[in-house]
Amino acid sequence: MEKFYVTTPIYYVNDLPHIGHAYTTIAADILARFNRLMGRRVFFLTGTDEHGQKVQKAAESRGLSPKEHADRMVLNFKRLWKTLNISNDAFIRTTDEAHKAVVQEVLQKLYEKGEIVKRPYKGWYCTPDERFWTTKELEDGKCPECGRPVEELEEENYFFLMSRYQEPLIDYIRKNPEYILPETRRNEVLGFLTSRPLGDLCISRPRKRLPWGIPLPFDDGFVTYVWFDALINYYSATRYLAPDRDVQWWPADHHIVGKDILTTHAVYWSTMLMALDMPLPRNIFAHGWWTVEGRKMSKSFGNVVDPEKVVEEYGVDPFRYFLFREVPFGSDGDFSEKALVGRINSDLANDLGNLVSRTLTMLQRYTDSVVPEPSGVEEEAKRLSEGILPMLQEHLNKLSFQRAIDEIWRLIDYLNKYIDTNQPWALAKRPEDRDRLSTVLYTAVEGLRFIAIYLWPFIPQTAERLYRMLGYERFEATLREMAQWGGMRPGTKVSGPEQLFPRIVPKRGEAKVEKSGERKEETGGEGIIEFEDFSKVKMKVGRVVEAERVKGSKKLLRLVVDVGQRVQVVAGIGTTYTPESLIGKEVVVVVNLRPVTLMGVESQGMILATGQDRDIVLITPERDVPPGSTVR
Ligand code: MSP
């Protein structure tokens, strides 16, 4: 059986986990889940980096020993991984005795091979970053990485002769285009390696200056440099934490890291492995950073996002979904509650949630929630559903999570449209269309089965819930076996409709009126309202002065409408109208709706229209009237 080994960085225990840590770990979780579903043996490793100066300092400031401090801090990470449904197979701590033994074994081997030597060393030391810089590397006499002051230190130290591997590494990266991804980062690493001589790496710290580390096996006056110790975790874990010890776990398939720690992985770790004559990992992937509402995330701005809080407020799956749908993996992204709520409302509540509830509502109404026998196979639905699997494989192999999600959404959009076009509610009224109705309902519910399976790596809790709603207990076969059209057995009892994702009303509001362009399910009975209810709705004639598509959406347009004053409205009419065709048009706008944000864009009103999808018709005044005229 094929194996799949994926890692996250091991996180420093000097701080509480935040959105950045969650991001990398969920990415690895998606890959691990997908590969398990593909029937591979998976080892998904995460953990904590517990040695070094930063941790020692954090412990001192709390009046604890470094180990006591780490023992406490590690719980925050473990708890968060539970909250986020992280399915790691092991959790490594660099203070594990077994890890320390492997680090010492590696050091001894390199020392005996002549890859590590002792040398006097003079340089500029940045205490917070725990590293030396040469005079040339300093920027304005300060640390080029963090901009803080440095101090000149001279001491004897042990060096790993990394410079020997400059050429072999350049060669390796050139010959293996997928070793470092994304490509822009690969080019940066190559640029760095080819533009200057690669120095040797100081891998020890005198014990008297920094006692908190793994002693060098050949000189106990020194401890190991924290990065040298930490990087080895990826290998040491295969020796004592991996499941199925009979599997050859090394080399890893993917090391997922943030862009800030790419050099340590691409250069230090790669050359360490070369010196050890060990194979290099298949891929190192550097993802981008999250800012928060346009600003760098930092304690001093008070804008550090606590994933526990986000999950408490919005649920785990919306958070997981948002992080991987919002920006391509590799690029930087911006987190805001507005953007998150926009995604929940448009993608999860409207597209996915609506599809599930309307399908199950119809089954309840027309077949007593029993899956009907179809009278034929809808070839297009079958082709689309089955065709997603190879696309998922291709995209996830390159860690293109966003594209993978897009593929699944194509099926969701298709099924919503399929229901709109086939109008099961109309078929149900005509006895001669009974067979057709069965086929349409079967197609919708079978499509949902594919969606549940495909979504599982991304939003496992929702996927499992949906799968149960469809009458299954758990995924019992491999993805390849399950992704065959016709898996849903006629006669299966499915559950009644449930709301998967309630629409979120932005904090201060009670905007319960649906935005224009969002799908509205037929409900049958019309509720009678009083005149005073109606008169609460303020409508005006407006002229469209600006129109453009909302990035990433086929349906949504951002319009600026002159209703006496200018208001911005997000309207779901983009499948019928092009932005250009709307400029100058008169429309009717509901102007006193509580604003909501859709896909990151604020909508301050609603435009009246009828029809749906490609057949939307705007309601306009019969003759030109001045913008701002009240509609009654
Ligand atoms: N201990 C080292 C890693 C050793 S791996 C052998 C370390 N730890 S860390 O806790 O500081 O950071 C871990 C990860 O969090 C890094 O991949 C980093 O890129 C990521 N992030 C920290 N802030 C981030 C954002 N604002 N956005 C996205 N990821 C960010 O480095």
XYZ file of C-alpha atoms and ligand atoms in Angstrom:
663
model
C 0.000 0.000 0.000
C 1.203 3.498 -0.796
C 2.272 5.657 2.129
C 1.731 9.363 2.646
C 3.657 11.362 5.237
C 2.791 15.011 5.891
C 4.127 17.394 8.536
C 3.446 20.831 9.996
C 6.169 22.951 11.556
C 6.544 22.236 15.235
C 5.278 25.300 17.046
C 7.155 27.262 19.673
C 5.661 26.922 23.107
C 6.459 30.512 23.982
C 3.098 31.686 22.735
C -0.559 30.832 22.407
C -1.686 29.311 19.130
C -3.263 31.691 16.616
C -4.765 31.675 13.143
C -1.337 31.181 11.525
C -0.752 27.938 13.416
C -4.293 26.819 12.675
C -3.804 27.497 8.976
C -0.801 25.213 8.478
C -2.273 22.495 10.632
C -5.643 22.459 8.846
C -3.817 22.338 5.502
C -1.970 19.225 6.613
C -5.212 17.798 7.977
C -6.974 18.207 4.631
C -4.170 16.339 2.873
C -4.072 13.627 5.527
C -7.834 13.065 5.344
C -7.877 13.041 1.568
C -5.066 10.523 1.391
C -6.675 8.281 3.987
C -9.843 8.346 1.923
C -7.738 7.371 -1.089
C -6.759 4.264 0.828
C -3.161 5.231 1.559
C -1.339 4.645 4.829
C -1.001 8.082 6.315
C 1.294 9.563 8.906
C 0.297 13.097 9.845
C 2.692 14.687 12.289
C 2.504 17.912 14.235
C 4.026 18.975 17.530
C 5.929 21.558 19.514
C 9.393 23.080 19.488
C 10.396 23.399 23.105
C 14.098 24.237 23.361
C 16.008 27.441 22.835
C 16.252 30.902 24.147
C 12.745 32.118 23.343
C 11.165 29.346 25.351
C 13.659 29.729 28.179
C 12.864 33.431 28.380
C 9.115 32.933 28.257
C 9.422 30.408 31.104
C 11.617 32.715 33.173
C 9.124 35.525 32.856
C 6.459 33.268 34.321
C 8.720 31.976 37.087
C 8.618 28.404 35.769
C 11.238 25.958 34.613
C 11.309 25.647 30.798
C 9.888 22.133 30.969
C 7.062 23.125 33.326
C 6.262 26.027 31.043
C 6.266 23.766 27.982
C 4.076 21.169 29.722
C 1.457 23.831 30.278
C 1.678 25.566 26.916
C 1.497 22.351 24.953
C -2.038 21.839 26.232
C -3.218 24.921 24.340
C -2.069 23.400 21.075
C -3.537 19.994 21.836
C -6.862 21.546 22.774
C -6.983 23.661 19.631
C -6.279 20.659 17.405
C -9.241 18.928 19.010
C -11.467 21.943 18.449
C -10.425 22.129 14.807
C -10.960 18.379 14.204
C -7.312 17.835 13.408
C -6.636 14.162 12.732
C -2.903 14.050 13.475
C -1.510 10.579 14.092
C 1.164 11.784 16.472
C 2.240 14.827 18.422
C 5.969 15.256 18.836
C 7.604 17.319 21.559
C 11.293 18.064 21.190
C 11.701 17.392 24.899
C 10.721 13.731 24.316
C 13.622 11.524 25.415
C 13.379 9.517 22.185
C 13.661 12.656 20.061
C 16.677 13.855 22.016
C 18.367 10.488 21.490
C 17.866 10.692 17.719
C 19.220 14.257 17.623
C 22.330 13.095 19.465
C 22.706 10.135 17.154
C 22.515 12.427 14.108
C 25.049 14.845 15.611
C 27.449 12.037 16.436
C 27.199 10.640 12.937
C 27.871 14.000 11.303
C 30.728 14.692 13.710
C 32.365 11.369 12.931
C 31.947 11.971 9.203
C 33.775 15.278 9.545
C 30.703 17.321 8.696
C 30.842 19.187 12.015
C 33.938 21.065 13.231
C 34.823 23.384 16.113
C 35.847 26.952 15.304
C 36.244 30.283 16.968
C 33.492 32.532 15.874
C 32.924 36.212 16.003
C 29.733 37.779 14.852
C 26.691 39.864 15.556
C 24.164 38.050 17.643
C 20.442 38.748 17.644
C 19.139 37.401 20.931
C 15.413 37.282 20.095
C 16.079 35.471 16.808
C 18.887 33.415 18.321
C 21.193 33.765 15.409
C 24.455 35.276 14.319
C 24.804 37.706 11.435
C 27.892 38.890 9.594
C 28.635 42.609 9.439
C 27.629 42.622 5.785
C 24.283 41.095 6.506
C 23.249 43.710 9.078
C 20.834 46.394 7.998
C 21.590 49.794 9.538
C 23.603 47.917 12.144
C 20.489 45.977 13.181
C 19.187 42.444 12.714
C 18.045 42.142 9.084
C 15.251 39.802 10.078
C 13.584 41.605 12.966
C 15.230 45.018 12.957
C 16.228 44.792 16.590
C 19.695 45.681 17.981
C 22.422 43.040 17.827
C 25.469 42.501 20.059
C 28.975 41.453 19.041
C 29.930 38.092 20.486
C 33.020 35.977 20.173
C 33.035 32.341 21.178
C 34.085 28.882 20.140
C 31.332 26.916 18.528
C 30.572 23.891 16.443
C 29.761 24.363 12.791
C 27.960 22.183 10.330
C 29.877 22.523 7.053
C 26.829 23.553 5.101
C 28.851 25.458 2.493
C 29.948 22.125 0.996
C 26.428 21.526 -0.161
C 25.737 24.785 -1.940
C 26.242 23.364 -5.450
C 24.567 19.987 -4.828
C 21.544 21.799 -3.390
C 21.242 24.216 -6.313
C 21.495 21.259 -8.609
C 18.861 19.327 -6.714
C 16.370 22.178 -6.704
C 16.883 22.733 -10.424
C 16.361 19.074 -11.242
C 13.297 18.717 -9.034
C 10.886 21.495 -9.966
C 8.329 20.372 -7.388
C 10.749 20.188 -4.491
C 10.015 23.725 -3.376
C 6.605 25.225 -4.068
C 5.032 27.589 -4.967
C 7.283 28.415 -7.867
C 7.838 32.020 -6.789
C 9.295 30.775 -3.515
C 11.420 28.216 -5.332
C 12.870 31.019 -7.429
C 13.576 33.052 -4.306
C 15.491 30.167 -2.764
C 17.438 29.622 -5.972
C 18.144 33.348 -6.146
C 19.453 33.315 -2.607
C 21.615 30.253 -3.211
C 23.113 31.414 -6.488
C 23.817 35.010 -5.535
C 26.253 34.533 -2.671
C 28.478 31.921 -1.067
C 26.606 29.774 1.411
C 28.178 29.969 4.865
C 28.565 27.191 7.408
C 25.920 26.820 10.073
C 26.694 27.385 13.732
C 24.858 24.520 15.412
C 25.867 24.861 19.044
C 25.370 27.272 21.914
C 27.693 27.377 24.932
C 25.843 25.917 27.852
C 26.808 28.786 30.114
C 24.930 31.201 27.879
C 21.993 28.964 27.060
C 21.454 25.842 29.120
C 18.018 24.921 27.693
C 18.810 22.538 24.842
C 20.039 19.083 23.896
C 23.699 18.564 24.937
C 26.124 17.810 22.106
C 27.092 14.137 22.454
C 30.753 14.919 21.813
C 31.085 18.036 24.002
C 28.780 18.633 26.899
C 29.918 22.219 27.281
C 27.457 22.952 24.482
C 23.840 22.458 23.631
C 22.348 22.086 20.143
C 21.106 25.125 18.227
C 17.327 25.006 18.422
C 16.692 24.880 14.661
C 19.083 21.968 14.215
C 17.268 20.094 16.968
C 13.805 21.065 15.685
C 14.250 20.113 12.024
C 15.286 16.608 12.999
C 11.798 16.044 14.438
C 10.530 15.166 10.979
C 12.836 12.193 10.930
C 12.962 11.274 14.622
C 9.178 10.915 14.734
C 9.332 8.193 12.080
C 11.508 6.252 14.507
C 9.291 6.298 17.577
C 5.891 7.863 16.881
C 4.769 6.674 13.464
C 1.937 4.180 13.116
C 2.846 0.900 11.377
C 6.526 0.796 12.223
C 7.029 -1.623 9.324
C 6.375 1.171 6.822
C 9.369 3.081 5.498
C 8.019 6.535 6.404
C 11.037 8.626 5.521
C 11.189 10.688 3.317
C 8.158 12.873 3.997
C 5.819 13.717 1.129
C 5.129 17.284 2.206
C 6.602 19.615 4.779
C 4.097 22.457 5.015
C 5.632 25.652 6.404
C 5.020 29.385 6.443
C 7.022 31.551 4.063
C 9.058 32.982 6.958
C 10.624 29.633 7.737
C 11.275 28.438 4.226
C 15.044 29.067 4.278
C 15.582 26.956 7.362
C 13.749 24.105 5.665
C 14.924 24.498 2.087
C 18.546 25.192 2.958
C 19.429 23.962 6.455
C 17.298 20.840 6.448
C 18.052 19.860 2.874
C 21.816 20.134 3.385
C 21.624 18.300 6.707
C 19.930 15.412 4.929
C 22.484 15.489 2.137
C 25.290 15.278 4.673
C 23.540 12.315 6.281
C 23.139 10.604 2.884
C 19.412 10.534 3.467
C 16.750 11.125 0.831
C 15.187 14.591 0.718
C 11.460 15.110 1.260
C 9.306 15.056 -1.861
C 8.125 18.618 -1.344
C 8.431 21.669 0.888
C 5.503 24.027 0.484
C 5.628 27.589 1.822
C 2.262 29.207 2.409
C 1.500 32.896 2.794
C 0.664 34.923 5.847
C -2.644 36.171 7.183
C -3.139 39.781 8.012
C -6.149 40.849 10.038
C -8.370 43.554 8.639
C -5.506 44.741 6.507
C -2.934 44.897 9.298
C -0.088 42.653 10.294
C -1.226 40.445 13.143
C 0.562 41.355 16.324
C 0.055 41.492 20.030
C 0.808 45.192 20.076
C -2.059 45.904 17.673
C -4.252 43.660 19.808
C -5.516 41.926 16.674
C -4.274 38.380 17.140
C -7.012 36.018 16.019
C -7.764 33.275 18.506
C -9.121 30.334 16.508
C -10.996 29.018 19.581
C -13.032 32.225 19.645
C -13.777 32.161 15.931
C -14.971 28.573 16.207
C -17.110 29.374 19.236
C -18.804 32.174 17.328
C -19.119 30.690 13.836
C -18.412 26.947 14.060
C -15.421 24.904 13.063
C -16.293 24.155 9.452
C -16.979 27.738 8.366
C -13.529 28.612 9.730
C -11.831 25.689 7.972
C -13.699 26.448 4.769
C -12.951 30.148 4.811
C -9.190 29.758 5.239
C -8.858 27.582 2.163
C -11.542 29.102 -0.046
C -10.632 32.721 0.443
C -7.072 32.773 -0.955
C -4.902 30.385 -2.967
C -2.523 28.460 -0.724
C 0.819 30.183 -1.153
C -0.570 33.729 -1.299
C -1.138 36.065 1.625
C -4.690 36.522 2.849
C -6.672 38.933 4.927
C -8.924 37.747 7.711
C -11.969 39.670 8.848
C -15.259 38.651 10.360
C -17.005 40.467 7.550
C -15.283 38.342 4.949
C -15.962 35.202 6.953
C -19.662 36.013 7.319
C -19.845 36.806 3.600
C -18.507 33.350 2.766
C -20.798 31.627 5.225
C -23.867 33.348 3.860
C -23.129 33.062 0.187
C -21.294 29.747 -0.169
C -22.273 27.663 2.820
C -25.793 28.806 3.693
C -26.957 29.816 0.253
C -25.266 27.439 -2.202
C -24.624 24.313 -0.159
C -27.156 24.635 2.669
C -29.960 25.509 0.313
C -29.198 22.628 -2.019
C -29.334 20.182 0.874
C -32.505 21.562 2.379
C -34.421 21.914 -0.875
C -33.472 18.384 -1.976
C -34.492 16.826 1.313
C -37.654 18.939 1.452
C -38.719 17.668 -1.944
C -37.979 14.076 -1.063
C -40.024 14.481 2.095
C -42.895 15.995 0.165
C -42.972 13.758 -2.871
C -41.581 10.380 -1.791
C -41.922 10.378 1.979
C -38.121 10.740 2.242
C -37.460 7.474 0.441
C -34.892 7.561 -2.386
C -36.832 6.730 -5.566
C -35.756 4.374 -8.333
C -34.547 6.510 -11.262
C -35.825 5.647 -14.697
C -32.476 6.433 -16.291
C -29.019 7.885 -15.670
C -28.477 11.600 -16.122
C -25.207 11.381 -18.009
C -24.104 14.955 -17.447
C -24.568 14.743 -13.685
C -22.745 11.428 -13.620
C -19.839 12.703 -15.691
C -19.480 15.838 -13.635
C -19.707 14.031 -10.280
C -17.258 11.269 -11.135
C -14.941 13.662 -12.947
C -14.247 15.675 -9.822
C -12.117 12.978 -8.212
C -9.197 13.148 -10.673
C -9.321 16.937 -10.423
C -9.145 16.771 -6.627
C -6.146 14.493 -6.876
C -4.405 16.807 -9.265
C -5.072 19.961 -7.263
C -4.335 18.482 -3.855
C -1.106 17.000 -5.121
C -0.002 20.593 -5.663
C -1.721 21.836 -2.515
C -4.122 23.956 -4.586
C -6.857 23.742 -1.976
C -8.861 26.597 -3.418
C -9.075 24.973 -6.832
C -10.094 21.703 -5.280
C -12.936 23.464 -3.467
C -13.942 25.204 -6.702
C -14.364 21.811 -8.343
C -16.754 20.662 -5.631
C -18.664 23.921 -5.912
C -19.134 23.331 -9.623
C -21.194 20.305 -8.704
C -23.151 22.231 -6.073
C -23.934 24.983 -8.584
C -24.803 22.435 -11.229
C -27.282 20.637 -8.975
C -28.952 23.853 -7.888
C -29.397 24.776 -11.516
C -30.531 21.257 -12.382
C -33.323 21.536 -9.833
C -34.288 25.002 -11.072
C -34.494 23.793 -14.654
C -36.282 20.542 -14.008
C -38.742 22.012 -11.517
C -39.620 18.893 -9.567
C -42.513 20.811 -7.959
C -44.103 21.113 -11.388
C -43.373 17.466 -12.293
C -45.027 16.418 -9.048
C -48.281 17.985 -10.149
C -48.486 15.824 -13.282
C -48.984 12.085 -12.784
C -47.551 11.354 -16.243
C -44.240 12.892 -15.097
C -43.828 10.526 -12.148
C -40.842 8.699 -13.721
C -39.138 11.929 -14.605
C -39.671 13.180 -11.071
C -38.011 10.019 -9.698
C -34.984 10.524 -11.933
C -34.649 14.178 -10.994
C -34.941 13.489 -7.275
C -32.531 10.563 -7.485
C -30.004 12.679 -9.365
C -30.167 15.422 -6.761
C -29.748 13.114 -3.800
C -27.037 11.025 -5.474
C -25.222 14.270 -6.266
C -25.411 15.164 -2.587
C -23.738 11.877 -1.739
C -20.748 12.834 -3.895
C -20.675 16.254 -2.294
C -20.592 14.785 1.222
C -17.703 12.506 0.322
C -15.699 15.136 -1.514
C -16.174 17.729 1.208
C -15.009 15.477 4.008
C -11.303 16.422 3.953
C -12.211 20.116 4.100
C -15.203 20.261 6.408
C -15.411 16.839 8.020
C -18.072 17.566 10.608
C -20.545 18.898 8.058
C -19.712 16.169 5.568
C -20.353 13.463 8.151
C -23.594 15.100 9.166
C -24.740 15.301 5.567
C -23.728 11.708 4.958
C -25.801 10.604 7.918
C -28.729 12.638 6.624
C -28.445 10.599 3.456
C -28.917 7.403 5.422
C -25.281 6.305 5.804
C -23.370 5.686 8.977
C -19.799 6.263 7.905
C -17.501 6.197 4.907
C -16.848 2.520 4.435
C -14.880 2.286 1.233
C -12.118 4.171 -0.518
C -12.880 7.380 -2.319
C -12.423 5.713 -5.683
C -15.015 3.086 -4.842
C -17.468 5.581 -3.403
C -17.141 8.053 -6.261
C -19.091 5.875 -8.703
C -22.454 7.065 -9.913
C -25.345 4.950 -8.664
C -24.012 4.292 -5.177
C -27.143 5.630 -3.533
C -29.590 2.736 -3.243
C -33.240 3.350 -4.126
C -35.383 2.634 -1.093
C -32.934 4.302 1.300
C -34.673 6.437 3.866
C -33.114 9.870 4.141
C -33.735 12.408 6.846
C -36.020 15.392 6.628
C -34.558 18.798 5.807
C -32.204 20.365 8.300
C -30.400 23.610 8.139
C -26.681 22.922 7.698
C -25.542 26.519 7.994
C -27.838 29.181 9.369
C -27.400 32.508 7.657
C -25.453 34.860 9.860
C -26.893 38.230 10.511
C -24.102 40.745 10.994
C -23.655 41.634 14.604
C -25.671 44.754 15.206
C -28.531 43.754 13.010
C -31.587 41.715 12.462
C -31.501 41.705 8.682
C -33.781 38.766 8.167
C -34.812 39.757 4.667
C -32.932 37.808 2.038
C -30.626 39.680 -0.297
C -31.598 40.044 -3.894
C -30.465 37.289 -6.170
C -30.333 34.662 -3.486
C -32.275 31.555 -4.138
C -35.586 31.386 -2.478
C -37.287 28.060 -2.029
C -40.908 27.713 -2.946
C -42.845 27.282 0.256
C -46.426 27.137 -0.908
C -48.438 29.195 1.577
C -48.139 32.977 1.483
C -48.303 34.694 4.833
C -50.641 37.702 5.076
C -48.994 40.843 6.431
C -50.499 44.082 7.707
C -50.230 47.294 5.730
C -47.976 48.690 8.416
C -45.574 45.799 7.901
C -45.385 46.628 4.230
C -44.956 50.327 4.871
C -41.797 49.626 6.852
C -40.100 48.727 3.572
C -38.690 51.853 1.946
C -38.187 51.555 -1.786
C -36.798 54.082 -4.207
C -36.098 54.382 -7.870
C -32.372 54.525 -8.523
C -30.069 54.824 -11.494
C -27.071 52.479 -11.753
C -23.896 54.555 -11.953
C -21.226 51.889 -11.404
C -21.233 48.139 -11.911
C -18.585 45.447 -11.664
C -18.330 41.782 -10.863
C -17.539 40.746 -7.287
C -14.195 38.964 -7.445
C -14.539 35.216 -7.261
C -18.307 35.142 -7.855
C -20.237 34.320 -10.981
C -23.493 35.647 -9.611
C -22.713 38.714 -7.641
C -22.319 42.210 -9.016
C -21.334 45.258 -7.043
C -23.480 48.185 -8.078
C -23.437 51.796 -7.057
C -26.927 53.190 -7.433
C -27.997 56.809 -7.263
C -31.193 56.870 -5.171
C -30.929 60.563 -4.357
C -27.693 59.596 -2.695
C -25.285 56.864 -3.735
C -25.643 53.433 -2.200
C -23.649 50.291 -2.814
C -25.668 47.162 -3.480
C -24.498 43.618 -4.081
C -26.961 41.904 -6.406
C -27.024 38.281 -7.534
C -27.870 39.086 -11.131
C -24.490 38.472 -12.748
C -25.592 35.271 -14.484
C -28.034 37.281 -16.612
C -26.699 40.842 -16.727
C -23.223 42.039 -17.645
C -21.968 45.006 -15.608
C -21.799 47.218 -18.712
C -25.429 46.601 -19.641
C -26.582 48.006 -16.317
C -24.981 51.438 -16.388
C -27.680 54.097 -16.633
C -30.525 51.645 -16.041
C -33.295 52.570 -13.607
C -34.025 49.992 -10.954
C -36.069 49.712 -7.757
C -34.025 49.522 -4.581
C -35.059 48.618 -1.035
C -33.049 51.234 0.821
C -33.665 50.550 4.497
C -32.350 47.017 4.831
C -29.689 46.431 7.442
C -26.374 46.225 5.510
C -24.777 42.810 5.096
C -21.455 41.738 3.625
C -21.405 39.321 0.724
C -18.033 37.906 -0.314
C -16.288 40.727 1.395
C -18.389 43.508 -0.147
C -20.925 45.495 1.845
C -24.427 45.638 0.442
C -26.588 48.516 1.595
C -29.787 47.571 -0.144
C -31.627 45.206 -2.392
C -32.657 45.453 -6.007
C -36.041 44.091 -7.028
C -36.073 41.435 -9.701
C -37.882 38.296 -10.741
C -36.720 35.041 -12.335
C -33.511 33.216 -11.569
C -30.124 32.120 -12.865
C -29.739 33.112 -16.518
C -33.255 34.380 -16.653
C -33.366 37.234 -14.187
C -35.561 40.224 -15.042
C -35.113 43.532 -13.276
C -38.182 45.447 -12.130
C -37.912 48.951 -13.587
C -40.246 51.986 -13.741
C -42.409 52.080 -16.841
C -41.136 55.581 -17.748
C -38.019 57.461 -16.640
C -38.517 59.065 -13.231
C -36.020 61.093 -11.213
C -33.657 58.937 -9.129
C -34.782 59.003 -5.503
C -38.518 58.805 -6.280
C -40.315 56.781 -3.639
C -41.978 53.538 -4.672
C -45.267 52.739 -2.932
N 9.377 26.482 15.824
C 9.472 27.030 14.513
C 9.276 25.969 13.474
C 10.188 24.799 13.531
S 9.811 23.611 12.340
C 11.047 22.504 12.389
C 8.452 28.144 14.348
N 7.404 28.139 15.144
S 6.273 29.251 15.195
O 5.378 28.817 16.216
O 6.842 30.539 15.366
O 5.570 29.365 13.824
C 4.983 28.326 13.212
C 4.266 28.643 11.923
O 3.264 29.637 12.073
C 5.173 29.102 10.796
O 4.953 28.248 9.682
C 4.678 30.496 10.481
O 4.771 30.772 9.127
C 3.241 30.405 10.912
N 2.679 31.723 11.111
C 2.938 32.615 12.101
N 2.197 33.741 11.879
C 1.464 33.599 10.755
C 0.471 34.344 10.098
N 0.110 35.557 10.491
N -0.149 33.790 9.020
C 0.139 32.520 8.603
N 1.062 31.783 9.209
C 1.851 32.340 10.171
O 8.626 28.962 13.477
